Short mmCIF file of C-alpha atoms in Angstrom, two decimals:
data_model
loop_
_atom_site.label_atom_id
_atom_site.label_comp_id
_atom_site.label_asym_id
_atom_site.label_seq_id
_atom_site.Cartn_x
_atom_site.Cartn_y
_atom_site.Cartn_z
CA MET E 1 -146.82 -73.81 -27.23
CA ARG E 2 -143.38 -74.05 -28.87
CA MET E 3 -143.28 -73.54 -32.41
CA THR E 4 -141.12 -76.19 -34.10
CA GLY E 5 -139.30 -76.80 -37.43
CA PRO E 6 -139.20 -74.39 -40.38
CA VAL E 7 -142.49 -72.88 -39.29
CA ALA E 8 -140.89 -71.67 -35.97
CA LEU E 9 -138.22 -69.77 -38.02
CA THR E 10 -140.63 -68.19 -40.55
CA LEU E 11 -143.78 -67.59 -38.99
CA LEU E 12 -142.74 -65.20 -36.03
CA ALA E 13 -145.20 -63.23 -34.08
CA THR E 14 -143.98 -59.74 -32.94
CA THR E 15 -143.50 -59.67 -29.20
CA ALA E 16 -144.02 -56.56 -27.00
CA CYS E 17 -141.37 -54.11 -26.71
CA GLY E 18 -140.35 -50.59 -27.73
CA HIS E 19 -138.81 -50.18 -30.67
CA SER E 20 -98.54 -67.09 -29.59
CA ALA E 21 -96.38 -65.12 -31.83
CA PRO E 22 -96.06 -66.38 -35.13
CA SER E 23 -94.29 -64.26 -37.91
CA GLY E 24 -96.47 -61.86 -40.43
CA SER E 25 -93.72 -61.44 -42.87
CA GLU E 26 -95.36 -63.66 -45.41
CA LEU E 27 -98.56 -61.58 -45.52
CA GLN E 28 -99.21 -59.33 -48.41
CA LEU E 29 -102.39 -57.79 -49.96
CA GLY E 30 -103.98 -59.89 -52.60
CA THR E 31 -103.34 -58.56 -56.07
CA GLY E 32 -106.10 -60.08 -57.89
CA PRO E 33 -109.10 -58.62 -59.40
CA PHE E 34 -111.77 -57.12 -56.92
CA ALA E 35 -115.18 -57.71 -57.90
CA ALA E 36 -117.12 -58.23 -54.81
CA ALA E 37 -120.63 -57.43 -54.35
CA VAL E 38 -121.60 -53.99 -52.95
CA PRO E 39 -122.44 -54.61 -49.13
CA VAL E 40 -126.13 -54.19 -48.75
CA ARG E 41 -127.14 -52.38 -45.43
CA LEU E 42 -129.55 -54.37 -43.43
CA THR E 43 -130.34 -51.87 -40.32
CA TYR E 44 -130.81 -48.13 -40.14
CA SER E 45 -131.07 -47.32 -36.55
CA GLU E 46 -129.86 -43.93 -35.34
CA LEU E 47 -128.15 -45.81 -32.51
CA SER E 48 -126.68 -49.38 -32.56
CA ASP E 49 -127.54 -52.71 -33.99
CA GLU E 50 -124.84 -55.42 -33.74
CA MET E 51 -123.93 -58.86 -32.33
CA ALA E 52 -125.94 -60.47 -34.80
CA SER E 53 -126.02 -64.38 -35.58
CA LEU E 54 -128.15 -66.36 -38.39
CA SER E 55 -130.42 -69.15 -37.92
CA PRO E 56 -129.33 -72.57 -38.65
CA ASP E 57 -131.16 -72.51 -41.94
CA GLY E 58 -129.89 -68.76 -42.75
CA THR E 59 -133.17 -67.30 -43.34
CA LEU E 60 -133.22 -65.35 -40.11
CA LEU E 61 -130.87 -62.72 -38.54
CA VAL E 62 -131.03 -61.96 -34.47
CA TYR E 63 -129.21 -59.17 -33.29
CA SER E 64 -129.04 -56.67 -30.35
CA TYR E 65 -130.33 -53.19 -30.71
CA GLU E 66 -130.41 -50.20 -28.42
CA ARG E 67 -133.60 -48.62 -27.16
CA PRO E 68 -133.81 -44.74 -27.58
CA THR E 69 -134.14 -44.30 -23.83
CA ALA E 70 -131.67 -42.71 -21.30
CA ASP E 71 -131.18 -45.99 -19.39
CA GLY E 72 -129.18 -47.67 -22.14
CA ASP E 73 -131.45 -50.85 -22.38
CA ARG E 74 -130.49 -53.27 -25.32
CA CYS E 75 -133.24 -55.59 -26.80
CA LEU E 76 -133.18 -58.51 -29.27
CA GLY E 77 -134.45 -58.03 -32.67
CA ILE E 78 -135.17 -60.62 -35.51
CA ILE E 79 -135.25 -59.80 -39.23
CA PRO E 80 -135.18 -61.86 -42.48
CA SER E 81 -131.47 -62.49 -43.42
CA SER E 82 -131.88 -60.56 -46.31
CA GLY E 83 -133.24 -57.49 -44.66
CA GLY E 84 -136.79 -56.09 -43.95
CA THR E 85 -138.96 -55.24 -40.77
CA ARG E 86 -138.15 -56.74 -37.32
CA ARG E 87 -140.43 -59.72 -36.77
CA VAL E 88 -139.61 -60.01 -33.14
CA GLU E 89 -138.68 -57.42 -30.84
CA GLN E 90 -137.96 -58.58 -27.05
CA CYS E 91 -136.72 -56.33 -24.44
CA GLU E 92 -136.30 -56.90 -20.74
CA TRP E 93 -139.74 -58.04 -19.68
CA ARG E 94 -139.21 -56.38 -16.02
CA LEU E 95 -138.01 -52.88 -17.40
CA ASP E 96 -137.26 -50.33 -14.91
CA GLU E 97 -137.04 -47.00 -17.06
CA THR E 98 -135.32 -45.23 -14.12
CA ALA E 99 -133.05 -47.41 -12.11
CA PHE E 100 -131.69 -50.13 -13.99
CA SER E 101 -130.13 -50.68 -17.54
CA ASP E 102 -131.04 -53.96 -18.94
CA GLY E 103 -129.22 -55.71 -21.89
CA LEU E 104 -130.42 -58.99 -24.02
CA ASP E 105 -127.85 -59.85 -26.25
CA GLN E 106 -125.25 -62.43 -27.85
CA ALA E 107 -128.30 -64.35 -28.96
CA ALA E 108 -128.15 -67.63 -31.14
CA LEU E 109 -131.15 -69.39 -32.60
CA THR E 110 -132.06 -73.00 -32.82
CA ASP E 111 -133.96 -74.84 -35.46
CA ASP E 112 -136.81 -75.78 -33.15
CA GLY E 113 -137.90 -72.22 -32.45
CA ARG E 114 -135.76 -71.17 -29.35
CA ALA E 115 -133.04 -68.60 -28.47
CA LEU E 116 -130.18 -68.73 -26.19
CA PHE E 117 -129.13 -65.43 -25.09
CA ASN E 118 -127.38 -63.34 -22.14
CA ARG E 119 -129.23 -61.19 -19.87
CA HIS E 120 -127.43 -58.36 -17.74
CA ARG E 121 -128.83 -55.74 -15.37
CA GLY E 122 -126.98 -52.88 -13.76
CA MET E 123 -127.65 -49.52 -12.28
CA VAL E 124 -128.04 -46.73 -14.80
CA GLY E 125 -124.70 -45.00 -15.14
CA ASN E 126 -122.95 -48.07 -13.71
CA LEU E 127 -120.59 -50.06 -16.29
CA THR E 128 -120.73 -53.30 -14.34
CA SER E 129 -123.62 -55.64 -13.87
CA SER E 130 -125.18 -56.74 -10.65
CA VAL E 131 -127.13 -59.56 -12.50
CA GLY E 132 -125.84 -61.96 -15.21
CA GLU E 133 -127.74 -64.95 -16.59
CA LEU E 134 -127.59 -67.14 -19.71
CA MET E 135 -131.25 -67.62 -20.67
CA ILE E 136 -133.09 -69.80 -23.23
CA GLY E 137 -136.88 -69.46 -24.25
CA ASP E 138 -139.27 -70.11 -27.14
CA LEU E 139 -139.16 -67.32 -29.68
CA ASP E 140 -142.95 -66.91 -29.47
CA ALA E 141 -142.63 -66.50 -25.62
CA LEU E 142 -139.23 -64.96 -24.94
CA HIS E 143 -140.66 -63.36 -21.76
CA ASP E 144 -140.99 -66.70 -20.33
CA ALA E 145 -137.29 -67.55 -20.97
CA ARG E 146 -135.70 -69.11 -18.27
CA PRO E 147 -132.11 -68.90 -16.74
CA ILE E 148 -129.85 -72.05 -17.42
CA LEU E 149 -126.50 -70.65 -15.92
CA THR E 150 -125.43 -67.76 -13.65
CA LEU E 151 -123.00 -65.42 -15.07
CA LEU E 152 -120.75 -63.16 -13.16
CA ASP E 153 -119.24 -66.32 -11.38
CA ARG E 154 -117.33 -69.52 -12.51
CA PRO E 155 -119.59 -71.92 -13.98
CA PRO E 156 -119.21 -75.69 -12.87
CA GLY E 157 -116.84 -77.24 -15.40
CA ALA E 158 -115.35 -73.67 -16.62
CA SER E 159 -111.76 -72.82 -15.66
CA ALA E 160 -112.78 -69.24 -14.35
CA LYS E 161 -115.34 -66.76 -13.70
CA TRP E 162 -117.48 -65.77 -16.98
CA ASP E 163 -119.34 -62.58 -17.20
CA ASP E 164 -120.38 -63.51 -20.73
CA PHE E 165 -120.97 -66.56 -22.98
CA ARG E 166 -120.20 -64.71 -26.34
CA GLU E 167 -120.98 -65.36 -29.82
CA PRO E 168 -122.97 -68.70 -29.11
CA GLN E 169 -123.85 -71.00 -31.88
CA TRP E 170 -125.83 -73.99 -31.70
CA LEU E 171 -124.22 -77.23 -32.51
CA GLY E 172 -127.32 -79.56 -32.37
CA ASP E 173 -128.40 -81.97 -29.57
CA ASP E 174 -128.99 -79.07 -27.23
CA THR E 175 -125.59 -78.02 -27.32
CA PHE E 176 -124.12 -74.55 -27.91
CA LEU E 177 -120.49 -73.28 -28.53
CA GLY E 178 -119.27 -70.17 -27.42
CA LEU E 179 -116.46 -68.01 -25.71
CA GLY E 180 -116.43 -67.67 -21.80
CA ALA E 181 -115.29 -64.24 -21.21
CA ARG E 182 -114.59 -61.63 -18.58
CA ARG E 183 -115.49 -57.90 -18.59
CA HIS E 184 -112.63 -55.81 -17.28
CA LEU E 185 -113.22 -52.27 -15.97
CA VAL E 186 -110.48 -50.00 -17.57
CA ASN E 187 -109.41 -46.53 -18.14
CA ALA E 188 -110.88 -45.56 -21.30
CA LEU E 189 -108.64 -45.66 -24.58
CA CYS E 190 -107.95 -42.84 -26.56
CA PRO E 191 -109.50 -43.05 -30.16
CA LYS E 192 -108.56 -46.24 -31.88
CA GLY E 193 -105.19 -45.95 -33.45
CA CYS E 194 -104.13 -42.59 -31.74
CA PRO E 195 -100.29 -42.05 -31.00
CA SER E 196 -99.10 -43.12 -27.74
CA ASP E 197 -97.99 -39.49 -26.68
CA ILE E 198 -101.86 -38.52 -26.64
CA ILE E 199 -103.02 -38.25 -23.23
CA ARG E 200 -105.95 -40.93 -22.64
CA TYR E 201 -109.35 -39.90 -21.69
CA PRO E 202 -109.64 -39.91 -17.80
CA ALA E 203 -112.85 -42.08 -18.15
CA LEU E 204 -113.72 -45.51 -17.40
CA ASP E 205 -114.92 -48.31 -19.89
CA THR E 206 -115.25 -52.02 -20.07
CA VAL E 207 -113.45 -54.45 -22.43
CA VAL E 208 -114.55 -58.05 -22.80
CA VAL E 209 -111.43 -60.55 -22.81
CA GLY E 210 -111.69 -64.37 -23.56
CA VAL E 211 -111.14 -67.03 -21.15
CA GLU E 212 -111.89 -70.35 -22.79
CA LEU E 213 -113.97 -71.87 -25.65
CA ALA E 214 -116.43 -74.26 -24.23
CA ARG E 215 -119.74 -76.13 -24.96
CA VAL E 216 -122.72 -75.63 -22.83
CA ARG E 217 -125.33 -78.53 -23.00
CA LEU E 218 -128.88 -78.51 -21.65
CA THR E 219 -129.64 -81.80 -20.20
CA GLY E 220 -132.84 -82.18 -18.20
CA GLY E 221 -133.38 -78.42 -17.92
CA GLN E 222 -129.75 -78.22 -16.40
CA ALA E 223 -126.71 -76.72 -18.29
CA THR E 224 -123.38 -78.55 -18.33
CA VAL E 225 -120.15 -76.63 -19.36
CA THR E 226 -117.12 -78.59 -20.84
CA SER E 227 -114.26 -76.56 -21.65
CA ILE E 228 -112.71 -77.15 -25.15
CA ALA E 229 -109.49 -74.98 -25.17
CA GLN E 230 -107.98 -71.95 -23.15
CA ALA E 231 -108.28 -68.85 -25.30
CA PRO E 232 -106.95 -65.94 -23.03
CA GLY E 233 -107.40 -62.50 -24.68
CA ALA E 234 -109.58 -63.90 -27.26
CA VAL E 235 -112.10 -61.37 -28.73
CA THR E 236 -113.74 -63.40 -31.49
CA TYR E 237 -113.88 -66.85 -32.88
CA ALA E 238 -115.37 -69.05 -35.81
CA LEU E 239 -116.22 -72.55 -36.29
CA ASP E 240 -115.48 -74.40 -39.50
CA ARG E 241 -118.19 -77.21 -39.45
CA ALA E 242 -116.63 -79.05 -42.31
CA SER E 243 -113.32 -79.58 -40.68
CA GLN E 244 -114.53 -79.27 -37.23
CA VAL E 245 -111.79 -76.58 -36.52
CA ILE E 246 -112.34 -73.74 -34.53
CA TYR E 247 -110.53 -70.26 -35.23
CA PHE E 248 -110.09 -67.27 -33.02
CA VAL E 249 -108.35 -64.08 -32.67
CA ALA E 250 -106.22 -63.14 -29.36
CA GLN E 251 -105.29 -59.98 -28.49
CA THR E 252 -101.86 -59.06 -26.83
CA PRO E 253 -102.01 -55.95 -24.68
CA ALA E 254 -98.94 -53.56 -24.19
CA PRO E 255 -96.59 -54.63 -21.63
CA GLY E 256 -97.53 -53.13 -18.21
CA ASP E 257 -100.87 -51.78 -19.91
CA ASP E 258 -103.24 -53.63 -17.35
CA ALA E 259 -105.08 -50.14 -16.81
CA TYR E 260 -105.99 -49.70 -20.50
CA ARG E 261 -105.28 -53.09 -22.26
CA GLU E 262 -104.56 -51.25 -25.40
CA PRO E 263 -103.65 -54.00 -28.05
CA VAL E 264 -100.56 -54.03 -29.46
CA ALA E 265 -100.79 -57.52 -31.48
CA ASP E 266 -103.37 -59.80 -32.70
CA THR E 267 -102.73 -63.71 -33.40
CA LEU E 268 -105.02 -65.91 -35.20
CA PHE E 269 -105.20 -69.40 -33.77
CA ARG E 270 -106.86 -72.65 -34.38
CA VAL E 271 -108.04 -75.60 -32.57
CA SER E 272 -110.08 -78.82 -32.95
CA LEU E 273 -113.62 -78.72 -31.77
CA GLY E 274 -112.71 -81.76 -29.94
CA GLY E 275 -110.03 -79.93 -27.81
CA GLY E 276 -106.30 -79.54 -27.59
CA THR E 277 -103.71 -76.82 -27.74
CA PRO E 278 -104.40 -73.83 -29.92
CA GLU E 279 -101.97 -73.45 -32.84
CA ALA E 280 -100.76 -69.83 -33.72
CA LEU E 281 -101.14 -69.35 -37.45
CA VAL E 282 -100.76 -65.53 -38.30
CA GLY E 283 -99.82 -62.18 -36.50
CA TRP E 284 -100.67 -58.58 -36.90
CA PRO E 285 -99.69 -55.93 -37.45
CA ARG E 286 -97.69 -56.78 -40.55
CA PRO E 287 -94.22 -55.49 -40.90
CA ASP E 288 -95.00 -53.27 -43.77
CA ARG E 289 -98.13 -51.78 -42.15
CA LEU E 290 -98.74 -49.24 -39.41
CA PRO E 291 -98.46 -50.62 -35.85
CA THR E 292 -102.09 -49.76 -35.46
CA GLU E 293 -103.16 -52.55 -37.75
CA HIS E 294 -105.64 -54.86 -35.96
CA VAL E 295 -108.09 -57.61 -36.61
CA ASP E 296 -111.83 -56.27 -35.80
CA GLY E 297 -113.62 -59.49 -36.90
CA LEU E 298 -113.41 -63.10 -38.09
CA ALA E 299 -115.54 -65.55 -39.99
CA VAL E 300 -115.30 -68.95 -41.61
CA ALA E 301 -117.39 -69.40 -44.83
CA GLY E 302 -117.50 -72.62 -46.91
CA GLY E 303 -113.96 -73.59 -45.41
CA ARG E 304 -112.70 -70.04 -46.26
CA VAL E 305 -111.37 -67.56 -43.60
CA TYR E 306 -112.29 -63.94 -43.84
CA LEU E 307 -111.06 -61.24 -41.37
CA SER E 308 -111.99 -57.50 -40.99
CA LEU E 309 -108.86 -55.42 -40.48
CA SER E 310 -108.25 -51.64 -39.68
CA PHE E 311 -105.17 -49.57 -39.75
CA GLY E 312 -104.48 -45.84 -39.46
CA ILE E 313 -104.40 -43.13 -37.08
CA GLY E 314 -107.29 -41.89 -34.99
CA THR E 315 -110.43 -41.21 -37.19
CA GLN E 316 -108.40 -41.51 -40.21
CA LEU E 317 -108.77 -45.18 -40.51
CA ALA E 318 -108.84 -47.51 -43.43
CA SER E 319 -110.82 -50.67 -42.78
CA GLU E 320 -111.44 -53.72 -45.32
CA ILE E 321 -112.70 -57.28 -45.06
CA VAL E 322 -110.07 -59.69 -46.63
CA GLU E 323 -110.06 -63.28 -47.26
CA LEU E 324 -107.05 -65.22 -45.85
CA GLY E 325 -105.25 -67.31 -48.41
CA PRO E 326 -102.26 -69.65 -48.71
CA GLY E 327 -99.09 -68.49 -47.34
CA GLY E 328 -100.94 -65.77 -45.63
CA THR E 329 -101.93 -63.71 -48.53
CA LEU E 330 -104.72 -61.39 -48.07
CA THR E 331 -107.31 -60.58 -50.91
CA ARG E 332 -109.76 -57.70 -50.31
CA VAL E 333 -113.39 -58.59 -50.19
CA ALA E 334 -114.94 -55.09 -49.37
CA THR E 335 -113.82 -51.78 -48.23
CA SER E 336 -115.89 -50.18 -45.43
CA PRO E 337 -118.56 -47.71 -46.12
CA ALA E 338 -118.27 -46.03 -42.64
CA TRP E 339 -115.33 -45.71 -39.97
CA ARG E 340 -114.32 -49.26 -39.76
CA TRP E 341 -115.85 -52.87 -40.07
CA GLY E 342 -116.23 -54.75 -36.88
CA ARG E 343 -117.60 -58.24 -36.06
CA LEU E 344 -118.24 -60.67 -38.74
CA ARG E 345 -120.61 -63.79 -39.04
CA ALA E 346 -120.85 -66.25 -41.91
CA SER E 347 -124.20 -67.57 -43.33
CA PRO E 348 -124.64 -71.43 -42.65
CA ASP E 349 -124.04 -72.27 -46.40
CA GLY E 350 -120.98 -69.93 -46.62
CA THR E 351 -122.28 -67.84 -49.38
CA ALA E 352 -122.45 -64.50 -47.46
CA LEU E 353 -121.28 -62.45 -44.59
CA ILE E 354 -123.00 -60.37 -41.86
CA ALA E 355 -120.54 -57.42 -41.03
CA GLU E 356 -121.00 -54.72 -38.54
CA SER E 357 -120.28 -51.33 -39.97
CA ILE E 358 -119.10 -48.84 -37.03
CA GLU E 359 -119.24 -45.19 -37.62
CA ARG E 360 -117.84 -42.39 -35.12
CA VAL E 361 -120.52 -39.85 -34.53
CA SER E 362 -120.09 -36.50 -33.20
CA ILE E 363 -122.43 -35.15 -30.47
CA ALA E 364 -122.11 -31.65 -29.49
CA GLY E 365 -118.86 -30.88 -30.96
CA SER E 366 -115.91 -32.95 -29.41
CA THR E 367 -118.23 -35.68 -27.59
CA ARG E 368 -118.03 -38.86 -29.70
CA ARG E 369 -119.79 -42.10 -29.73
CA THR E 370 -119.93 -44.99 -32.09
CA GLN E 371 -123.16 -46.39 -34.08
CA THR E 372 -123.29 -49.71 -35.65
CA ASP E 373 -125.33 -50.92 -38.43
CA LEU E 374 -125.26 -54.30 -40.04
CA TYR E 375 -124.54 -55.16 -43.53
CA ARG E 376 -124.85 -58.22 -45.75
CA ILE E 377 -121.91 -59.13 -48.17
CA GLU E 378 -122.57 -61.87 -50.93
CA LEU E 379 -119.21 -63.75 -51.59
CA GLY E 380 -118.09 -64.57 -54.98
CA PRO E 381 -116.61 -68.15 -56.11
#
């Protein structure tokens, strides 16, 4: 039986699982006092905890975490938004530990005890997926979740193929907002921010590039897609619920850089939730900063726009979370405890941010990977 109301969001049973181009010349770093609270770490995995979102009442945090297995599975975990033990752990319920890599991610919670999320499956060692579905299920029985939309295809109502429905958030009335996106198989980048004369790694990787902002509504057990606005190159977005305006960041790759998609510029856009043509607001890198300055995350909290920025060379990055003010001024909110900040999400009441902290980890000398943890940052007045 489905749990409903606040009970569904607080009394959760643990389920079975293993553990275009505006000028940036007006931008300047804010010079006001820096008195932000110290970021509080929420997760402590030796692997990656990422892609977090909050429940509508702000009490629960759902995210995707890596299992410590060779097949690279990703599961969904739910913890109190202030931190604590996982109350829900849900992995792919048709696990195959030897042949397939299974991923559950990009989840959003409703206020009646359900979760919307992506499910992908591919052969172990293969960067592409053979199965992609948008799923919905009750939190107390996620293993009975059902597919409502086929991914790796063009959904009816969409403008192009979707491989992912990224950063979904519940709008109410069985409607979810999200970013329809494509996964591109590319040659791997050199470390973020490395000079162009350094040879890139002769390996493959995937990058996720936005197609459009869209609504997905459930009616009679079927999903209906409505496109809101084109968002090519979008990597993240945020909704200001008070003004009903969507902000998103889109990347511009280097000319002729189809094989790598190394970003050379980022632009912040806004568009009405009701649709229309996106308006370009601010661009990066700023003229007085390194050309490696990029936006890594975006959130809107209480009508205030926050960004995570990184700039530097190779592993010598500086990274900070900033508030975007009038005239494009930037006021620092928090410096990074690791290599750089990543994706941001805001609490429903606008009082806190959930931020990904990304660290580069050395394995056997020169081999590197990234490890992601989640932090909570309380925002000042």
